[in-house]
Structure formats: structure tokens, C-alpha cells
């Protein structure tokens, strides 16, 4: 298994396996001599986000470990953020052009894209070298810390389900709270917070997917759609701020007025879709979610097509056996 927990294995061993894989992949891509620095930063930051999601899920097992290593992963990601953030704006603009390209002249996007590309290149030249070297060293140090994540043998069997259920329900509850705030306030900050919380929920769904793959897969897909949509929405908010700070660098007033109108339309679409999907994804009460995940974890992984000779239990049977 890659970014998935095996409930049949000791939880601490599973944590070390998954975390070690993410750290090695992040380190490998950063030190690759012939790689594209921007692509390397993007890939490393994805791995660091997965690590933070993993540590949050199991935080009750080793709270002190979580506090220290989560902070390490957070700071590492921040140290690599400059160039990646600039690149994300270029990608967001290209997606806007694809979405509305039939309605407006290409010139509306050309000047803005040229300026964003120049800023991305400047950020790459200025920030990436030292940041990548420091990040690679820190990733190596983080790998050596994984051996310290150990759950006492007497706690492994009885507490693993509780640890996972509590971590999953905590993230679910925070996402629900962020959704309530986003629906009430509707501002950039509230929507960005919802995106962060749903993204952690998406990671946790991926991690527990072996508990019930057929049921969890559509939830995982919905969570990713929300996170991706609100991530793009956030990029447009940042782009708007960049343009407002130095509008003369990005094009004529007429071009920027057209672009602003397109951004308004696209953000309205993205936000409406994300809020509607999030309302459905997060409809369950956190206490019920906690109990369900705990029962499923104790039931163990679902056997299916990969084991043709195994009897396939219905979802209701899985839940009954877990109780």
C-alpha cells in the first residue's frame, strides 16, 4: 500500500512506513541533479502536506511527536512556498483562459501572463537554491526521527482504532466548522480555511480507504473536488491582489477590467460548487463519524477482487461484524 493504512498491521509500523516513503520521495526529487526546480518544489510540498495529514490522523498516539514533526513539515513547506506560489498563478491564469477563451481576445491574458512568468522566474532565481538545500537536509533529519514513533505493545491492538477514529473525527469536525463559517461569511479567508480543512479530510479518507474502498472512494473524490476548486479560487484571489498592487505592470485598464470580470464569474462558480458539495460531504455528525470509523477499523480491511476465493461481505455485514 502507498498512502493507505493497513488496519491489520501495527499502527506505529504503518506510520513509519508511510511517513518514510513520503520523506524519501520529497528528498529524492529535491536533490535530483537534472530536475526542474519548480516541479521539484511542487512535488516536495505535496509530500509535506501528506505528512502533515498523516501526523494529524495519529496525533493522539504521540502528541509530542506530532507537535514537533508537524511544525517541522509546516516550516519546510513554507520555506519552499515562494516560487511555487508564483507558478500556481500562471497555471490559474491558463485555466481561466481555457475556460473563457472563446469569449474574449487572447490579449486580455497575454500581458498578465507575461508579468506572472517574469515574477515566477525571479522567485526561482532568488529563492530556490538555498531553500532546496536546507529542505533536503531537514528531510534527512526528519527520517531519522521516525524510529521514535512507537506505540507500546499493550496499546497497539486496543487503541489503534480509537486513535484513528479520534483523529479522523477531529478533522471532520473542523471541516464542518469551517464550512459553517464559509457559508456565513463567504469571504476569501473563510473559504481558504475551508479548503485547508477539507484537504486534510481528503487525506484522511485516502488513508482509511482500505476499511471500505467502495464506500470511501466517492467521498474521497468529492473532497478532492472541493479542495481543488477552492484552491483555484484562492489562486484567483491572490492574483487579484498582485494585480491591484501594481496594475500598470499587468496591462491596460480595459484589459484588467475584463480580466477582473472573468475572475469574478469563475470564483462565483467555483465557490457555489464547492459549498454545495461540502454541505453533502460533511453532513454527518462527528460523533457518528467517530463511531463508524472505529467499528470499520476494528473490522479490518475489505477483501475483494484481489482475492477471488475470499467471501465478499456486504457493507451491512461489515458494520455488524465490527460492532
CSV table of C-alpha atoms in Angstrom, one decimal:
chain,number,residue,atom,x,y,z
A,1,UNK,CA,0.0,0.0,0.0
A,2,UNK,CA,1.2,3.5,-0.7
A,3,UNK,CA,-0.7,6.4,1.1
A,4,UNK,CA,-3.1,3.9,2.8
A,5,UNK,CA,-3.2,2.4,6.3
A,6,UNK,CA,-3.4,-1.3,6.7
A,7,UNK,CA,-5.6,-1.9,9.8
A,8,UNK,CA,-4.2,-5.5,10.0
A,9,UNK,CA,-0.7,-4.1,10.7
A,10,UNK,CA,0.6,-2.4,13.8
A,11,UNK,CA,-0.3,1.3,13.6
A,12,UNK,CA,3.2,2.6,14.5
A,13,UNK,CA,4.8,0.4,11.9
A,14,UNK,CA,2.3,1.7,9.3
A,15,UNK,CA,3.0,5.3,10.3
A,16,UNK,CA,6.8,4.8,9.9
A,17,UNK,CA,6.3,3.1,6.5
A,18,UNK,CA,4.1,5.8,5.0
A,19,UNK,CA,6.0,8.7,6.5
A,20,UNK,CA,9.3,7.2,5.5
A,21,UNK,CA,8.1,6.8,1.9
A,22,UNK,CA,6.9,10.4,1.7
A,23,UNK,CA,10.1,11.8,3.2
A,24,UNK,CA,12.3,9.8,0.8
A,25,UNK,CA,10.3,10.9,-2.2
A,26,UNK,CA,10.4,14.5,-1.2
A,27,UNK,CA,14.2,14.3,-0.6
A,28,UNK,CA,14.8,12.4,-3.8
A,29,UNK,CA,13.0,14.9,-6.0
A,30,UNK,CA,14.7,17.9,-4.4
A,31,UNK,CA,18.3,16.6,-4.9
A,32,UNK,CA,17.8,15.3,-8.4
A,33,UNK,CA,20.5,17.0,-10.5
A,34,UNK,CA,18.6,17.3,-13.7
A,35,UNK,CA,15.1,18.0,-12.4
A,36,UNK,CA,13.1,21.1,-13.0
A,37,UNK,CA,13.3,23.2,-9.7
A,38,UNK,CA,9.7,24.4,-9.9
A,39,UNK,CA,8.4,20.9,-10.5
A,40,UNK,CA,10.6,19.6,-7.6
A,41,UNK,CA,9.3,22.2,-5.2
A,42,UNK,CA,5.7,21.4,-6.2
A,43,UNK,CA,6.2,17.6,-5.7
A,44,UNK,CA,8.1,18.1,-2.4
A,45,UNK,CA,5.4,20.4,-1.0
A,46,UNK,CA,2.7,17.8,-1.9
A,47,UNK,CA,4.7,15.2,0.1
A,48,UNK,CA,5.0,17.5,3.1
A,49,UNK,CA,1.3,18.1,3.1
A,50,UNK,CA,0.6,14.4,3.1
A,51,UNK,CA,3.0,14.0,6.0
A,52,UNK,CA,1.1,16.7,7.9
A,53,UNK,CA,-2.2,14.9,7.2
A,54,UNK,CA,-0.7,11.6,8.4
A,55,UNK,CA,0.6,13.1,11.6
A,56,UNK,CA,-2.7,14.8,12.3
A,57,UNK,CA,-4.6,11.5,11.9
A,58,UNK,CA,-2.4,9.7,14.5
A,59,UNK,CA,-1.7,12.6,16.8
A,60,UNK,CA,-3.3,11.1,19.8
A,61,UNK,CA,-0.8,8.2,19.7
A,62,UNK,CA,2.2,10.5,20.3
A,63,UNK,CA,1.1,14.1,20.9
A,64,UNK,CA,4.6,15.5,21.5
A,65,UNK,CA,5.9,13.8,18.3
A,66,UNK,CA,3.0,15.3,16.3
A,67,UNK,CA,3.6,18.8,17.7
A,68,UNK,CA,7.3,18.8,16.8
A,69,UNK,CA,7.3,17.0,13.5
A,70,UNK,CA,4.1,18.7,12.2
A,71,UNK,CA,5.9,22.0,12.9
A,72,UNK,CA,8.9,20.8,11.0
A,73,UNK,CA,6.9,19.8,8.0
A,74,UNK,CA,5.0,23.1,8.0
A,75,UNK,CA,8.1,25.2,8.2
A,76,UNK,CA,9.7,23.1,5.4
A,77,UNK,CA,6.7,23.7,3.1
A,78,UNK,CA,6.8,27.4,3.9
A,79,UNK,CA,10.5,27.7,3.0
A,80,UNK,CA,9.7,26.4,-0.5
A,81,UNK,CA,6.5,28.4,-1.0
A,82,UNK,CA,7.7,31.5,-2.9
A,83,UNK,CA,8.5,30.0,-6.3
A,84,UNK,CA,5.6,27.6,-6.2
A,85,UNK,CA,3.1,30.3,-5.3
A,86,UNK,CA,4.2,32.3,-8.3
A,87,UNK,CA,4.0,29.3,-10.6
A,88,UNK,CA,0.5,28.5,-9.3
A,89,UNK,CA,-0.7,31.9,-10.5
A,90,UNK,CA,0.5,31.2,-14.0
A,91,UNK,CA,-1.4,27.9,-14.0
A,92,UNK,CA,-4.5,29.5,-12.7
A,93,UNK,CA,-4.4,32.1,-15.4
A,94,UNK,CA,-4.0,29.5,-18.1
A,95,UNK,CA,-7.0,27.6,-16.7
A,96,UNK,CA,-9.1,30.9,-16.8
A,97,UNK,CA,-8.0,31.4,-20.4
A,98,UNK,CA,-9.1,27.9,-21.3
A,99,UNK,CA,-12.4,28.3,-19.6
A,100,UNK,CA,-13.3,31.7,-21.2
A,101,UNK,CA,-11.1,31.7,-24.3
A,102,UNK,CA,-14.0,31.6,-26.7
A,103,UNK,CA,-15.5,34.8,-25.2
A,104,UNK,CA,-12.5,37.2,-25.1
A,105,UNK,CA,-9.5,38.2,-27.1
A,106,UNK,CA,-6.2,36.5,-26.2
A,107,UNK,CA,-4.6,39.9,-25.4
A,108,UNK,CA,-6.6,40.0,-22.2
A,109,UNK,CA,-4.4,37.2,-20.8
A,110,UNK,CA,-1.1,37.8,-22.6
A,111,UNK,CA,0.2,40.8,-20.7
A,112,UNK,CA,-0.8,39.4,-17.3
A,113,UNK,CA,0.8,36.0,-18.1
A,114,UNK,CA,4.0,37.7,-19.3
A,115,UNK,CA,4.3,39.5,-16.0
A,116,UNK,CA,3.4,36.5,-13.9
A,117,UNK,CA,6.0,34.4,-15.7
A,118,UNK,CA,8.6,37.1,-15.1
A,119,UNK,CA,7.8,37.1,-11.4
A,120,UNK,CA,7.9,33.3,-11.3
A,121,UNK,CA,11.4,33.2,-12.9
A,122,UNK,CA,12.6,35.9,-10.5
A,123,UNK,CA,11.3,33.9,-7.5
A,124,UNK,CA,13.0,30.8,-8.8
A,125,UNK,CA,16.4,32.5,-9.2
A,126,UNK,CA,16.2,34.3,-5.9
A,127,UNK,CA,14.8,31.6,-3.5
A,128,UNK,CA,15.1,28.0,-4.7
A,129,UNK,CA,18.8,27.2,-4.4
A,130,UNK,CA,19.4,27.8,-0.7
A,131,UNK,CA,15.9,26.8,0.2
A,132,UNK,CA,16.1,23.4,-1.6
A,133,UNK,CA,19.5,22.6,0.0
A,134,UNK,CA,18.2,23.4,3.5
A,135,UNK,CA,15.0,21.5,2.9
A,136,UNK,CA,16.9,18.4,1.8
A,137,UNK,CA,19.0,18.4,4.9
A,138,UNK,CA,15.9,18.8,7.1
A,139,UNK,CA,14.1,16.0,5.4
A,140,UNK,CA,17.0,13.7,6.1
A,141,UNK,CA,16.9,14.7,9.8
A,142,UNK,CA,13.1,14.0,9.8
A,143,UNK,CA,13.6,10.5,8.5
A,144,UNK,CA,15.9,9.7,11.5
A,145,UNK,CA,13.1,10.8,13.9
A,146,UNK,CA,10.6,8.2,12.6
A,147,UNK,CA,12.2,5.5,14.7
A,148,UNK,CA,10.9,7.4,17.7
A,149,UNK,CA,7.3,6.9,16.8
A,150,UNK,CA,6.5,3.8,18.8
A,151,UNK,CA,3.2,2.7,20.4
A,152,UNK,CA,3.6,0.4,23.4
A,153,UNK,CA,2.8,-3.2,22.5
A,154,UNK,CA,-0.1,-3.3,25.0
A,155,UNK,CA,-1.7,-0.3,23.3
A,156,UNK,CA,-1.4,-1.4,19.7
A,157,UNK,CA,-4.4,-3.7,19.3
A,158,UNK,CA,-6.8,-1.9,21.7
A,159,UNK,CA,-6.0,1.7,20.9
A,160,UNK,CA,-5.3,1.8,17.1
A,161,UNK,CA,-9.0,2.0,16.2
A,162,UNK,CA,-9.6,4.7,18.8
A,163,UNK,CA,-6.6,6.8,17.7
A,164,UNK,CA,-7.6,6.7,14.0
A,165,UNK,CA,-11.3,7.3,14.8
A,166,UNK,CA,-10.5,10.3,17.0
A,167,UNK,CA,-8.1,11.8,14.5
A,168,UNK,CA,-10.5,11.4,11.6
A,169,UNK,CA,-13.5,12.8,13.5
A,170,UNK,CA,-11.5,15.8,14.8
A,171,UNK,CA,-10.6,16.8,11.2
A,172,UNK,CA,-14.1,16.1,10.1
A,173,UNK,CA,-15.5,18.4,12.8
A,174,UNK,CA,-13.1,21.2,12.0
A,175,UNK,CA,-14.1,20.9,8.3
A,176,UNK,CA,-17.7,21.2,9.3
A,177,UNK,CA,-17.0,24.2,11.5
A,178,UNK,CA,-15.1,25.8,8.6
A,179,UNK,CA,-18.0,25.1,6.3
A,180,UNK,CA,-20.4,26.9,8.6
A,181,UNK,CA,-18.1,29.9,8.7
A,182,UNK,CA,-17.7,29.9,5.0
A,183,UNK,CA,-21.4,29.8,4.3
A,184,UNK,CA,-22.0,32.6,6.8
A,185,UNK,CA,-19.1,34.9,5.9
A,186,UNK,CA,-18.3,34.0,2.3
A,187,UNK,CA,-15.0,35.9,2.3
A,188,UNK,CA,-11.6,34.8,0.9
A,189,UNK,CA,-10.2,34.0,4.3
A,190,UNK,CA,-13.1,31.7,5.3
A,191,UNK,CA,-13.1,29.9,2.0
A,192,UNK,CA,-9.4,29.4,2.2
A,193,UNK,CA,-9.7,27.9,5.7
A,194,UNK,CA,-12.5,25.6,4.4
A,195,UNK,CA,-10.2,24.4,1.7
A,196,UNK,CA,-7.4,23.6,4.1
A,197,UNK,CA,-9.7,21.6,6.4
A,198,UNK,CA,-11.3,19.7,3.5
A,199,UNK,CA,-7.9,18.9,2.1
A,200,UNK,CA,-6.9,17.2,5.4
A,201,UNK,CA,-10.2,15.4,5.4
A,202,UNK,CA,-9.4,14.2,1.9
A,203,UNK,CA,-6.0,12.9,3.0
A,204,UNK,CA,-7.6,11.1,5.9
A,205,UNK,CA,-10.2,9.5,3.6
A,206,UNK,CA,-7.3,8.2,1.4
A,207,UNK,CA,-5.5,6.8,4.5
A,208,UNK,CA,-8.5,4.8,5.7
A,209,UNK,CA,-9.7,3.8,2.2
A,210,UNK,CA,-8.8,0.1,2.8
A,211,UNK,CA,-11.5,-0.1,5.5
A,212,UNK,CA,-14.3,0.1,2.9
A,213,UNK,CA,-12.9,1.1,-0.6
A,214,UNK,CA,-16.2,1.1,-2.5
A,215,UNK,CA,-17.9,3.4,0.1
A,216,UNK,CA,-14.9,5.7,0.7
A,217,UNK,CA,-13.9,6.2,-2.9
A,218,UNK,CA,-16.8,8.6,-3.9
A,219,UNK,CA,-16.2,10.6,-0.6
A,220,UNK,CA,-12.5,10.9,-1.5
A,221,UNK,CA,-13.4,12.1,-5.0
A,222,UNK,CA,-15.8,14.7,-3.6
A,223,UNK,CA,-13.3,16.0,-1.1
A,224,UNK,CA,-10.6,16.4,-3.7
A,225,UNK,CA,-13.0,18.3,-6.0
A,226,UNK,CA,-13.8,20.7,-3.1
A,227,UNK,CA,-10.1,21.2,-2.3
A,228,UNK,CA,-9.1,21.7,-5.9
A,229,UNK,CA,-11.9,24.1,-6.6
A,230,UNK,CA,-11.2,26.2,-3.6
A,231,UNK,CA,-7.5,26.1,-4.3
A,232,UNK,CA,-8.1,27.6,-7.7
A,233,UNK,CA,-10.4,30.1,-6.1
A,234,UNK,CA,-7.7,31.1,-3.7
A,235,UNK,CA,-5.2,31.5,-6.6
A,236,UNK,CA,-7.6,34.0,-8.2
A,237,UNK,CA,-7.8,36.0,-5.0
A,238,UNK,CA,-4.0,36.1,-4.8
A,239,UNK,CA,-3.8,37.1,-8.4
A,240,UNK,CA,-6.3,39.9,-7.9
A,241,UNK,CA,-4.1,41.2,-5.0
A,242,UNK,CA,-1.0,41.0,-7.1
A,243,UNK,CA,-2.6,43.0,-9.9
A,244,UNK,CA,-4.1,45.6,-7.6
A,245,UNK,CA,-0.7,46.3,-6.1
A,246,UNK,CA,1.0,47.2,-9.4
A,247,UNK,CA,-1.8,47.3,-12.1
A,248,UNK,CA,0.4,49.1,-14.7
A,249,UNK,CA,2.7,46.1,-14.9
A,250,UNK,CA,-0.1,43.8,-15.9
A,251,UNK,CA,-1.8,45.5,-18.8
A,252,UNK,CA,-4.2,48.3,-19.8
A,253,UNK,CA,-7.1,49.4,-17.6
A,254,UNK,CA,-9.5,47.9,-20.2
A,255,UNK,CA,-7.8,44.5,-20.3
A,256,UNK,CA,-7.6,44.4,-16.5
A,257,UNK,CA,-11.3,45.3,-16.2
A,258,UNK,CA,-12.2,42.4,-18.5
A,259,UNK,CA,-10.0,40.1,-16.6
A,260,UNK,CA,-11.4,41.1,-13.2
A,261,UNK,CA,-14.9,40.4,-14.5
A,262,UNK,CA,-13.9,36.9,-15.7
A,263,UNK,CA,-12.3,36.2,-12.3
A,264,UNK,CA,-15.5,37.3,-10.6
A,265,UNK,CA,-17.5,34.9,-12.7
A,266,UNK,CA,-15.2,32.0,-12.2
A,267,UNK,CA,-14.9,32.5,-8.5
A,268,UNK,CA,-18.6,32.6,-8.1
A,269,UNK,CA,-18.9,29.3,-10.0
A,270,UNK,CA,-16.1,27.6,-8.0
A,271,UNK,CA,-17.4,28.7,-4.7
A,272,UNK,CA,-21.0,27.7,-5.3
A,273,UNK,CA,-19.9,24.2,-6.5
A,274,UNK,CA,-17.6,23.7,-3.5
A,275,UNK,CA,-20.0,24.8,-0.9
A,276,UNK,CA,-22.8,22.6,-2.3
A,277,UNK,CA,-20.5,19.6,-2.4
A,278,UNK,CA,-19.1,20.3,1.1
A,279,UNK,CA,-22.6,20.5,2.6
A,280,UNK,CA,-23.2,17.0,1.4
A,281,UNK,CA,-19.8,15.6,2.2
A,282,UNK,CA,-19.8,16.9,5.7
A,283,UNK,CA,-23.4,16.2,6.6
A,284,UNK,CA,-22.8,13.5,9.2
A,285,UNK,CA,-22.4,14.4,12.8
A,286,UNK,CA,-18.7,14.0,14.0
A,287,UNK,CA,-19.7,11.6,16.8
A,288,UNK,CA,-21.4,9.3,14.4
A,289,UNK,CA,-18.4,9.5,12.1
A,290,UNK,CA,-16.1,8.6,15.0
A,291,UNK,CA,-18.1,5.5,15.9
A,292,UNK,CA,-18.3,4.4,12.3
A,293,UNK,CA,-14.6,4.7,11.6
A,294,UNK,CA,-13.8,2.9,14.9
A,295,UNK,CA,-16.0,0.0,14.0
A,296,UNK,CA,-14.7,-0.2,10.5
A,297,UNK,CA,-11.1,-0.1,11.7
A,298,UNK,CA,-11.7,-3.0,14.1
A,299,UNK,CA,-13.4,-5.0,11.3
A,300,UNK,CA,-10.2,-4.8,9.3
A,301,UNK,CA,-9.6,-4.3,5.5
A,302,UNK,CA,-12.3,-5.4,3.0
A,303,UNK,CA,-11.2,-8.3,0.8
A,304,UNK,CA,-12.4,-8.2,-2.7
A,305,UNK,CA,-11.4,-8.8,-6.3
A,306,UNK,CA,-7.7,-9.1,-5.4
A,307,UNK,CA,-8.6,-12.3,-3.5
A,308,UNK,CA,-11.0,-14.2,-5.8
A,309,UNK,CA,-11.5,-17.0,-3.3
A,310,UNK,CA,-12.5,-14.8,-0.4
A,311,UNK,CA,-16.1,-14.3,0.6
A,312,UNK,CA,-17.2,-10.8,0.0
A,313,UNK,CA,-19.3,-9.3,2.8
A,314,UNK,CA,-22.0,-6.7,2.2
A,315,UNK,CA,-21.5,-3.3,3.7
A,316,UNK,CA,-24.1,-4.0,6.4
A,317,UNK,CA,-22.3,-7.2,7.3
A,318,UNK,CA,-19.1,-5.3,7.6
A,319,UNK,CA,-20.7,-2.9,10.1
A,320,UNK,CA,-22.4,-5.7,12.0
A,321,UNK,CA,-19.2,-7.7,12.4
A,322,UNK,CA,-17.4,-4.5,13.6
A,323,UNK,CA,-19.9,-3.9,16.4
